[in-house]
CSV table of N, CA and C in Angstrom, one decimal:
chain,number,residue,atom,x,y,z
S,1,UNK,N,-23.9,-1.3,5.5
S,1,UNK,CA,-23.9,-2.6,4.8
S,1,UNK,C,-23.5,-2.4,3.3
S,2,UNK,N,-24.1,-1.4,2.7
S,2,UNK,CA,-23.8,-1.2,1.2
S,2,UNK,C,-22.3,-0.8,1.1
S,3,UNK,N,-21.8,0.0,2.1
S,3,UNK,CA,-20.4,0.5,2.0
S,3,UNK,C,-19.5,-0.8,2.1
S,4,UNK,N,-19.8,-1.7,3.0
S,4,UNK,CA,-19.0,-2.9,3.2
S,4,UNK,C,-19.0,-3.8,2.0
S,5,UNK,N,-20.2,-3.9,1.3
S,5,UNK,CA,-20.3,-4.6,0.1
S,5,UNK,C,-19.4,-4.0,-1.0
S,6,UNK,N,-19.6,-2.6,-1.1
S,6,UNK,CA,-18.8,-1.9,-2.1
S,6,UNK,C,-17.3,-2.0,-1.8
S,7,UNK,N,-16.9,-2.0,-0.6
S,7,UNK,CA,-15.5,-2.1,-0.2
S,7,UNK,C,-15.0,-3.5,-0.6
S,8,UNK,N,-15.7,-4.5,-0.4
S,8,UNK,CA,-15.3,-5.8,-0.7
S,8,UNK,C,-15.2,-6.0,-2.2
S,9,UNK,N,-16.1,-5.5,-3.0
S,9,UNK,CA,-16.1,-5.5,-4.4
S,9,UNK,C,-14.9,-4.8,-4.9
S,10,UNK,N,-14.6,-3.6,-4.4
S,10,UNK,CA,-13.4,-2.8,-4.8
S,10,UNK,C,-12.1,-3.6,-4.5
S,11,UNK,N,-12.1,-4.1,-3.3
S,11,UNK,CA,-10.9,-4.9,-2.8
S,11,UNK,C,-10.5,-6.0,-3.8
S,12,UNK,N,-11.5,-6.9,-4.0
S,12,UNK,CA,-11.2,-8.0,-4.9
S,12,UNK,C,-11.2,-7.7,-6.3
S,13,UNK,N,-11.8,-6.6,-6.7
S,13,UNK,CA,-11.7,-6.1,-8.1
S,13,UNK,C,-10.3,-5.6,-8.3
S,14,UNK,N,-9.7,-4.9,-7.3
S,14,UNK,CA,-8.3,-4.5,-7.5
S,14,UNK,C,-7.4,-5.6,-7.5
S,15,UNK,N,-7.7,-6.7,-6.7
S,15,UNK,CA,-6.8,-7.9,-6.6
S,15,UNK,C,-6.8,-8.7,-7.9
S,16,UNK,N,-8.0,-8.8,-8.5
S,16,UNK,CA,-8.1,-9.7,-9.7
S,16,UNK,C,-8.3,-9.0,-11.0
S,17,UNK,N,-8.9,-7.9,-11.1
S,17,UNK,CA,-9.2,-7.2,-12.4
S,17,UNK,C,-8.1,-6.2,-12.8
S,18,UNK,N,-7.6,-5.5,-11.8
S,18,UNK,CA,-6.6,-4.5,-12.1
S,18,UNK,C,-5.3,-5.1,-12.7
S,19,UNK,N,-4.9,-6.3,-12.2
S,19,UNK,CA,-3.7,-6.9,-12.9
S,19,UNK,C,-3.9,-7.2,-14.3
S,20,UNK,N,-5.1,-7.4,-14.8
S,20,UNK,CA,-5.4,-7.6,-16.2
S,20,UNK,C,-5.1,-6.3,-16.9
S,21,UNK,N,-5.7,-5.2,-16.4
S,21,UNK,CA,-5.5,-3.9,-17.0
S,21,UNK,C,-4.0,-3.5,-17.0
S,22,UNK,N,-3.3,-3.7,-15.9
S,22,UNK,CA,-1.9,-3.4,-15.8
S,22,UNK,C,-1.1,-4.3,-16.8
S,23,UNK,N,-1.4,-5.6,-16.9
S,23,UNK,CA,-0.7,-6.4,-17.8
S,23,UNK,C,-0.9,-5.9,-19.3
S,24,UNK,N,-2.1,-5.5,-19.6
S,24,UNK,CA,-2.4,-5.0,-20.9
S,24,UNK,C,-1.6,-3.7,-21.2
S,25,UNK,N,-1.6,-2.8,-20.2
S,25,UNK,CA,-1.0,-1.5,-20.4
S,25,UNK,C,0.6,-1.6,-20.5
S,26,UNK,N,1.2,-2.5,-19.7
S,26,UNK,CA,2.6,-2.5,-19.6
S,26,UNK,C,3.3,-3.6,-20.4
S,27,UNK,N,2.6,-4.7,-20.6
S,27,UNK,CA,3.2,-5.8,-21.4
S,27,UNK,C,2.2,-6.3,-22.4
S,28,UNK,N,1.9,-5.4,-23.3
S,28,UNK,CA,0.8,-5.7,-24.3
S,28,UNK,C,1.1,-7.0,-25.1
S,29,UNK,N,2.4,-7.2,-25.4
S,29,UNK,CA,2.7,-8.4,-26.2
S,29,UNK,C,2.5,-9.7,-25.4
S,30,UNK,N,2.7,-9.6,-24.1
S,30,UNK,CA,2.6,-10.8,-23.2
S,30,UNK,C,1.6,-10.5,-22.1
S,31,UNK,N,0.5,-9.8,-22.4
S,31,UNK,CA,-0.4,-9.3,-21.4
S,31,UNK,C,-1.1,-10.4,-20.6
S,32,UNK,N,-1.4,-11.5,-21.3
S,32,UNK,CA,-2.1,-12.6,-20.6
S,32,UNK,C,-1.2,-13.3,-19.5
S,33,UNK,N,0.1,-13.6,-19.9
S,33,UNK,CA,1.0,-14.1,-18.9
S,33,UNK,C,1.3,-13.1,-17.8
S,34,UNK,N,1.6,-11.9,-18.2
S,34,UNK,CA,1.9,-10.9,-17.2
S,34,UNK,C,0.7,-10.7,-16.2
S,35,UNK,N,-0.5,-10.8,-16.7
S,35,UNK,CA,-1.7,-10.7,-15.8
S,35,UNK,C,-1.8,-11.9,-14.9
S,36,UNK,N,-1.5,-13.1,-15.4
S,36,UNK,CA,-1.5,-14.3,-14.6
S,36,UNK,C,-0.5,-14.2,-13.5
S,37,UNK,N,0.7,-13.7,-13.9
S,37,UNK,CA,1.8,-13.6,-12.9
S,37,UNK,C,1.4,-12.6,-11.8
S,38,UNK,N,0.8,-11.5,-12.2
S,38,UNK,CA,0.4,-10.5,-11.2
S,38,UNK,C,-0.7,-11.1,-10.3
S,39,UNK,N,-1.7,-11.7,-10.9
S,39,UNK,CA,-2.7,-12.4,-10.1
S,39,UNK,C,-2.1,-13.4,-9.2
S,40,UNK,N,-1.1,-14.1,-9.7
S,40,UNK,CA,-0.4,-15.2,-8.9
S,40,UNK,C,0.3,-14.6,-7.6
S,41,UNK,N,0.5,-13.3,-7.6
S,41,UNK,CA,1.2,-12.8,-6.4
S,41,UNK,C,0.2,-12.8,-5.2
S,42,UNK,N,-1.0,-13.2,-5.4
S,42,UNK,CA,-1.9,-13.3,-4.3
S,42,UNK,C,-1.3,-14.3,-3.3
S,43,UNK,N,-0.3,-15.1,-3.8
S,43,UNK,CA,0.3,-16.1,-2.9
S,43,UNK,C,1.0,-15.5,-1.7
S,44,UNK,N,1.3,-14.2,-1.7
S,44,UNK,CA,1.9,-13.5,-0.6
S,44,UNK,C,0.9,-13.5,0.6
S,45,UNK,N,-0.4,-13.8,0.4
S,45,UNK,CA,-1.3,-13.9,1.4
S,45,UNK,C,-1.2,-15.2,2.3
S,46,UNK,N,-0.2,-16.0,1.9
S,46,UNK,CA,0.1,-17.2,2.6
S,46,UNK,C,0.5,-16.9,4.1
S,47,UNK,N,1.1,-15.7,4.2
S,47,UNK,CA,1.5,-15.3,5.5
S,47,UNK,C,0.4,-15.1,6.5
S,48,UNK,N,-0.9,-15.1,6.0
S,48,UNK,CA,-2.0,-15.0,6.9
S,48,UNK,C,-2.1,-16.3,7.8
S,49,UNK,N,-1.5,-17.4,7.3
S,49,UNK,CA,-1.6,-18.7,8.0
S,49,UNK,C,-0.8,-18.6,9.3
S,50,UNK,N,0.1,-17.6,9.4
S,50,UNK,CA,0.9,-17.5,10.6
S,50,UNK,C,0.2,-16.8,11.7
S,51,UNK,N,-1.0,-16.2,11.4
S,51,UNK,CA,-1.7,-15.4,12.4
S,51,UNK,C,-2.9,-16.2,13.0
S,52,UNK,N,-3.3,-15.8,14.2
S,52,UNK,CA,-4.4,-16.4,14.8
S,52,UNK,C,-5.4,-15.2,15.2
S,53,UNK,N,-6.6,-15.2,14.7
S,53,UNK,CA,-7.1,-16.1,13.7
S,53,UNK,C,-6.5,-15.8,12.3
S,54,UNK,N,-6.7,-16.8,11.4
S,54,UNK,CA,-6.1,-16.7,10.1
S,54,UNK,C,-6.7,-15.4,9.4
S,55,UNK,N,-8.0,-15.3,9.5
S,55,UNK,CA,-8.6,-14.1,8.9
S,55,UNK,C,-9.4,-13.3,10.0
S,56,UNK,N,-9.1,-12.0,10.1
S,56,UNK,CA,-9.7,-11.1,11.0
S,56,UNK,C,-10.1,-9.9,10.2
S,57,UNK,N,-11.4,-9.7,10.0
S,57,UNK,CA,-11.8,-8.5,9.2
S,57,UNK,C,-11.5,-7.2,9.9
S,58,UNK,N,-11.2,-7.2,11.2
S,58,UNK,CA,-10.8,-6.0,11.9
S,58,UNK,C,-9.3,-5.8,12.0
S,59,UNK,N,-8.5,-6.6,11.2
S,59,UNK,CA,-7.1,-6.4,11.3
S,59,UNK,C,-6.6,-6.0,9.9
S,60,UNK,N,-5.7,-5.1,9.9
S,60,UNK,CA,-5.1,-4.6,8.7
S,60,UNK,C,-3.9,-5.5,8.4
S,61,UNK,N,-3.8,-6.0,7.2
S,61,UNK,CA,-2.7,-6.9,6.8
S,61,UNK,C,-1.4,-6.1,6.7
S,62,UNK,N,-1.5,-4.9,6.2
S,62,UNK,CA,-0.3,-4.1,5.9
S,62,UNK,C,0.4,-3.8,7.3
S,63,UNK,N,1.6,-4.2,7.4
S,63,UNK,CA,2.4,-3.9,8.6
S,63,UNK,C,2.2,-5.0,9.6
S,64,UNK,N,1.3,-5.9,9.4
S,64,UNK,CA,1.0,-7.0,10.4
S,64,UNK,C,1.6,-8.3,10.0
S,65,UNK,N,1.4,-8.7,8.8
S,65,UNK,CA,1.9,-10.0,8.2
S,65,UNK,C,3.3,-9.7,7.6
S,66,UNK,N,4.2,-10.7,7.7
S,66,UNK,CA,5.5,-10.5,7.3
S,66,UNK,C,5.7,-10.2,5.8
S,67,UNK,N,4.9,-10.7,4.9
S,67,UNK,CA,5.0,-10.4,3.5
S,67,UNK,C,4.2,-9.1,3.1
S,68,UNK,N,3.7,-8.4,4.1
S,68,UNK,CA,2.9,-7.2,3.9
S,68,UNK,C,3.6,-6.0,4.7
S,69,UNK,N,4.9,-6.1,4.8
S,69,UNK,CA,5.6,-5.0,5.6
S,69,UNK,C,6.4,-4.1,4.6
S,70,UNK,N,6.9,-3.1,5.2
S,70,UNK,CA,7.8,-2.2,4.4
S,70,UNK,C,9.0,-2.9,3.9
S,71,UNK,N,9.6,-3.8,4.7
S,71,UNK,CA,10.7,-4.6,4.3
S,71,UNK,C,10.4,-5.5,3.1
S,72,UNK,N,9.3,-6.1,3.2
S,72,UNK,CA,8.9,-6.9,2.0
S,72,UNK,C,8.7,-6.0,0.8
S,73,UNK,N,8.1,-4.9,1.0
S,73,UNK,CA,7.9,-3.9,-0.2
S,73,UNK,C,9.2,-3.5,-0.8
S,74,UNK,N,10.2,-3.3,0.1
S,74,UNK,CA,11.6,-3.0,-0.5
S,74,UNK,C,12.2,-4.1,-1.3
S,75,UNK,N,11.9,-5.3,-0.9
S,75,UNK,CA,12.4,-6.5,-1.6
S,75,UNK,C,11.6,-6.6,-3.0
S,76,UNK,N,10.3,-6.3,-2.9
S,76,UNK,CA,9.5,-6.3,-4.2
S,76,UNK,C,10.0,-5.2,-5.1
S,77,UNK,N,10.3,-4.1,-4.6
S,77,UNK,CA,10.9,-3.0,-5.4
S,77,UNK,C,12.2,-3.4,-6.0
S,78,UNK,N,13.0,-4.1,-5.2
S,78,UNK,CA,14.3,-4.5,-5.7
S,78,UNK,C,14.2,-5.5,-6.9
S,79,UNK,N,13.2,-6.4,-6.8
S,79,UNK,CA,12.9,-7.4,-7.8
S,79,UNK,C,12.5,-6.6,-9.1
S,80,UNK,N,11.9,-5.5,-9.0
S,80,UNK,CA,11.5,-4.7,-10.2
S,80,UNK,C,12.7,-4.3,-11.0
S,81,UNK,N,13.8,-4.1,-10.4
S,81,UNK,CA,15.0,-3.7,-11.1
S,81,UNK,C,15.8,-4.8,-11.8
S,82,UNK,N,15.3,-6.1,-11.6
S,82,UNK,CA,16.0,-7.2,-12.3
S,82,UNK,C,15.6,-7.1,-13.8
S,83,UNK,N,16.4,-7.7,-14.7
S,83,UNK,CA,16.2,-7.5,-16.1
S,83,UNK,C,15.0,-8.2,-16.7
S,84,UNK,N,14.4,-9.2,-16.1
S,84,UNK,CA,13.4,-10.0,-16.7
S,84,UNK,C,12.0,-9.3,-16.6
S,85,UNK,N,11.3,-9.3,-17.7
S,85,UNK,CA,9.9,-8.7,-17.6
S,85,UNK,C,9.0,-9.5,-16.8
S,86,UNK,N,9.2,-10.8,-16.7
S,86,UNK,CA,8.4,-11.6,-15.8
S,86,UNK,C,8.6,-11.3,-14.4
S,87,UNK,N,9.8,-11.1,-14.0
S,87,UNK,CA,10.1,-10.7,-12.6
S,87,UNK,C,9.5,-9.3,-12.3
S,88,UNK,N,9.6,-8.4,-13.3
S,88,UNK,CA,9.0,-7.1,-13.1
S,88,UNK,C,7.5,-7.2,-12.9
S,89,UNK,N,6.8,-8.1,-13.6
S,89,UNK,CA,5.4,-8.3,-13.5
S,89,UNK,C,5.1,-8.8,-12.1
S,90,UNK,N,5.9,-9.7,-11.6
S,90,UNK,CA,5.7,-10.2,-10.2
S,90,UNK,C,5.9,-9.1,-9.2
S,91,UNK,N,6.9,-8.3,-9.4
S,91,UNK,CA,7.2,-7.1,-8.5
S,91,UNK,C,6.0,-6.2,-8.5
S,92,UNK,N,5.5,-5.8,-9.7
S,92,UNK,CA,4.4,-4.9,-9.8
S,92,UNK,C,3.1,-5.6,-9.1
S,93,UNK,N,3.0,-6.9,-9.3
S,93,UNK,CA,1.8,-7.5,-8.7
S,93,UNK,C,1.9,-7.5,-7.2
S,94,UNK,N,3.1,-7.7,-6.6
S,94,UNK,CA,3.3,-7.7,-5.1
S,94,UNK,C,3.0,-6.3,-4.6
S,95,UNK,N,3.6,-5.3,-5.3
S,95,UNK,CA,3.5,-3.9,-4.8
S,95,UNK,C,2.0,-3.4,-5.0
S,96,UNK,N,1.4,-3.8,-6.0
S,96,UNK,CA,0.0,-3.5,-6.2
S,96,UNK,C,-0.9,-4.2,-5.2
S,97,UNK,N,-0.5,-5.4,-4.8
S,97,UNK,CA,-1.2,-6.1,-3.8
S,97,UNK,C,-1.2,-5.4,-2.4
S,98,UNK,N,0.0,-4.9,-2.1
S,98,UNK,CA,0.1,-4.1,-0.9
S,98,UNK,C,-0.7,-2.8,-1.0
S,99,UNK,N,-0.7,-2.1,-2.2
S,99,UNK,CA,-1.5,-0.9,-2.3
S,99,UNK,C,-3.0,-1.3,-2.1
S,100,UNK,N,-3.4,-2.4,-2.7
S,100,UNK,CA,-4.8,-2.8,-2.6
S,100,UNK,C,-5.2,-3.0,-1.1
S,101,UNK,N,-4.3,-3.7,-0.4
S,101,UNK,CA,-4.6,-4.0,1.0
S,101,UNK,C,-4.6,-2.7,1.8
S,102,UNK,N,-3.7,-1.7,1.4
S,102,UNK,CA,-3.7,-0.4,2.1
S,102,UNK,C,-5.0,0.3,1.9
S,103,UNK,N,-5.5,0.3,0.7
S,103,UNK,CA,-6.7,1.0,0.4
S,103,UNK,C,-7.9,0.4,1.2
S,104,UNK,N,-7.8,-1.0,1.3
S,104,UNK,CA,-8.9,-1.6,2.1
S,104,UNK,C,-8.8,-1.3,3.6
S,105,UNK,N,-7.5,-1.2,4.1
S,105,UNK,CA,-7.4,-0.8,5.5
S,105,UNK,C,-7.9,0.7,5.7
S,106,UNK,N,-7.6,1.5,4.8
S,106,UNK,CA,-8.0,2.9,4.9
S,106,UNK,C,-9.5,3.0,4.9
S,107,UNK,N,-10.1,2.3,4.0
S,107,UNK,CA,-11.6,2.4,3.9
S,107,UNK,C,-12.3,1.7,5.0
S,108,UNK,N,-11.6,0.7,5.6
S,108,UNK,CA,-12.2,0.0,6.8
S,108,UNK,C,-11.9,0.8,8.1
S,109,UNK,N,-11.2,1.9,8.0
S,109,UNK,CA,-10.9,2.6,9.2
S,109,UNK,C,-9.9,1.9,10.1
S,110,UNK,N,-9.3,0.9,9.6
S,110,UNK,CA,-8.3,0.1,10.4
S,110,UNK,C,-7.0,0.9,10.5
S,111,UNK,N,-6.7,1.8,9.6
S,111,UNK,CA,-5.5,2.6,9.6
S,111,UNK,C,-6.0,4.0,9.4
S,112,UNK,N,-6.7,4.7,10.3
S,112,UNK,CA,-7.2,6.0,10.0
S,112,UNK,C,-6.1,7.1,9.8
S,113,UNK,N,-4.9,6.8,10.3
S,113,UNK,CA,-3.8,7.7,10.1
S,113,UNK,C,-3.0,7.5,8.8
S,114,UNK,N,-3.5,6.5,8.0
S,114,UNK,CA,-2.9,6.3,6.7
S,114,UNK,C,-3.3,7.4,5.7
S,115,UNK,N,-2.4,8.2,5.3
S,115,UNK,CA,-2.7,9.4,4.6
S,115,UNK,C,-2.5,9.1,3.1
S,116,UNK,N,-3.5,9.3,2.3
S,116,UNK,CA,-3.5,9.1,0.9
S,116,UNK,C,-3.3,10.5,0.2
S,117,UNK,N,-3.5,11.6,0.9
S,117,UNK,CA,-3.3,12.9,0.3
S,117,UNK,C,-2.3,13.7,1.3
S,118,UNK,N,-1.8,14.7,0.8
S,118,UNK,CA,-0.9,15.6,1.6
S,118,UNK,C,-1.6,16.9,1.9
S,119,UNK,N,-1.5,17.3,3.1
S,119,UNK,CA,-2.1,18.5,3.5
S,119,UNK,C,-1.1,19.6,3.4
S,120,UNK,N,-1.5,20.8,2.9
S,120,UNK,CA,-0.6,21.9,2.9
S,120,UNK,C,-0.9,23.0,3.9
S,121,UNK,N,-1.8,22.6,4.9
S,121,UNK,CA,-2.1,23.5,5.9
S,121,UNK,C,-1.0,23.6,6.9
S,122,UNK,N,-0.5,24.8,7.2
S,122,UNK,CA,0.6,25.0,8.1
S,122,UNK,C,0.2,24.6,9.5
S,123,UNK,N,-1.0,24.9,9.9
S,123,UNK,CA,-1.4,24.5,11.3
S,123,UNK,C,-1.5,23.0,11.5
S,124,UNK,N,-1.9,22.3,10.5
S,124,UNK,CA,-1.9,20.8,10.5
S,124,UNK,C,-0.5,20.3,10.7
S,125,UNK,N,0.4,20.9,9.9
S,125,UNK,CA,1.8,20.5,9.9
S,125,UNK,C,2.4,20.7,11.3
S,126,UNK,N,2.1,21.9,11.9
S,126,UNK,CA,2.6,22.2,13.2
S,126,UNK,C,2.1,21.3,14.3
S,127,UNK,N,0.8,20.9,14.2
S,127,UNK,CA,0.3,20.0,15.2
S,127,UNK,C,1.0,18.6,15.1
S,128,UNK,N,1.3,18.2,13.8
S,128,UNK,CA,2.0,16.9,13.6
S,128,UNK,C,3.4,17.1,14.1
S,129,UNK,N,4.0,18.3,14.0
S,129,UNK,CA,5.4,18.5,14.4
S,129,UNK,C,5.5,18.4,15.9
S,130,UNK,N,4.4,18.8,16.6
S,130,UNK,CA,4.4,18.7,18.1
S,130,UNK,C,4.5,17.3,18.6
S,131,UNK,N,3.9,16.4,17.8
S,131,UNK,CA,3.9,15.0,18.2
S,131,UNK,C,5.3,14.4,17.9
S,132,UNK,N,6.1,14.9,17.0
S,132,UNK,CA,7.4,14.3,16.6
S,132,UNK,C,8.5,14.9,17.4
S,133,UNK,N,8.5,16.2,17.6
S,133,UNK,CA,9.6,16.8,18.3
S,133,UNK,C,9.1,17.2,19.7
S,134,UNK,N,10.0,17.2,20.7
S,134,UNK,CA,9.6,17.6,22.0
S,134,UNK,C,9.1,19.1,22.0
S,135,UNK,N,8.1,19.3,22.8
S,135,UNK,CA,7.5,20.6,22.8
S,135,UNK,C,8.5,21.6,23.4
S,136,UNK,N,8.5,22.8,22.8
S,136,UNK,CA,9.4,23.9,23.1
S,136,UNK,C,10.9,23.6,22.8
S,137,UNK,N,11.1,22.7,21.9
S,137,UNK,CA,12.5,22.5,21.5
S,137,UNK,C,13.0,23.6,20.6
S,138,UNK,N,14.2,24.0,20.7
S,138,UNK,CA,14.7,25.1,19.9
S,138,UNK,C,14.6,24.8,18.4
S,139,UNK,N,14.8,23.6,18.0
S,139,UNK,CA,14.7,23.2,16.6
S,139,UNK,C,13.2,23.4,16.1
S,140,UNK,N,12.3,23.0,17.0
S,140,UNK,CA,10.9,23.1,16.6
S,140,UNK,C,10.5,24.6,16.5
S,141,UNK,N,10.9,25.4,17.4
S,141,UNK,CA,10.6,26.8,17.3
S,141,UNK,C,11.2,27.5,16.1
S,142,UNK,N,12.4,27.1,15.7
S,142,UNK,CA,13.0,27.7,14.4
S,142,UNK,C,12.2,27.3,13.2
S,143,UNK,N,11.7,26.0,13.2
S,143,UNK,CA,10.9,25.6,12.0
S,143,UNK,C,9.6,26.3,12.0
S,144,UNK,N,8.9,26.5,13.2
S,144,UNK,CA,7.7,27.2,13.3
S,144,UNK,C,7.8,28.7,12.8
S,145,UNK,N,8.9,29.3,13.2
S,145,UNK,CA,9.1,30.7,12.8
S,145,UNK,C,9.2,30.8,11.3
S,146,UNK,N,10.0,29.9,10.7
S,146,UNK,CA,10.1,29.9,9.2
S,146,UNK,C,8.8,29.6,8.5
S,147,UNK,N,8.0,28.7,9.0
S,147,UNK,CA,6.7,28.4,8.4
S,147,UNK,C,5.7,29.5,8.5
S,148,UNK,N,5.8,30.2,9.6
S,148,UNK,CA,4.8,31.3,9.9
S,148,UNK,C,5.2,32.6,9.2
S,149,UNK,N,6.3,32.7,8.6
S,149,UNK,CA,6.8,33.9,7.9
S,149,UNK,C,6.0,34.2,6.7
């Protein structure tokens, strides 16, 4: 129960308070407007209206809703390269929104395979390699030999 409350506070804190900090850090001269623009990117949650039910606490938004996909993230990243600081603030807001939702999915156990850290353990890598490449493939064996040297 306390974990769920903490998770909710973290989630909405990242959605509404972090943009203020980001606005101040990156656009100090216009931090108030930048912060409002980033908070305004919450509008991408409109894609929840396309789902049934609209809100499901056991569903991860990332990868499910159209404006929460990798393709949408690539568009947000593209917007960041446009010359306007206002558009950059919108892009940062959208990307940070996806990050916030990803953290929530991870903490909720909805995406247990979402990796926030990298493992350097060779055995862990080899077990992942078995899932990707067919077992006993020549390419897999050559990679394993190089890793185990």
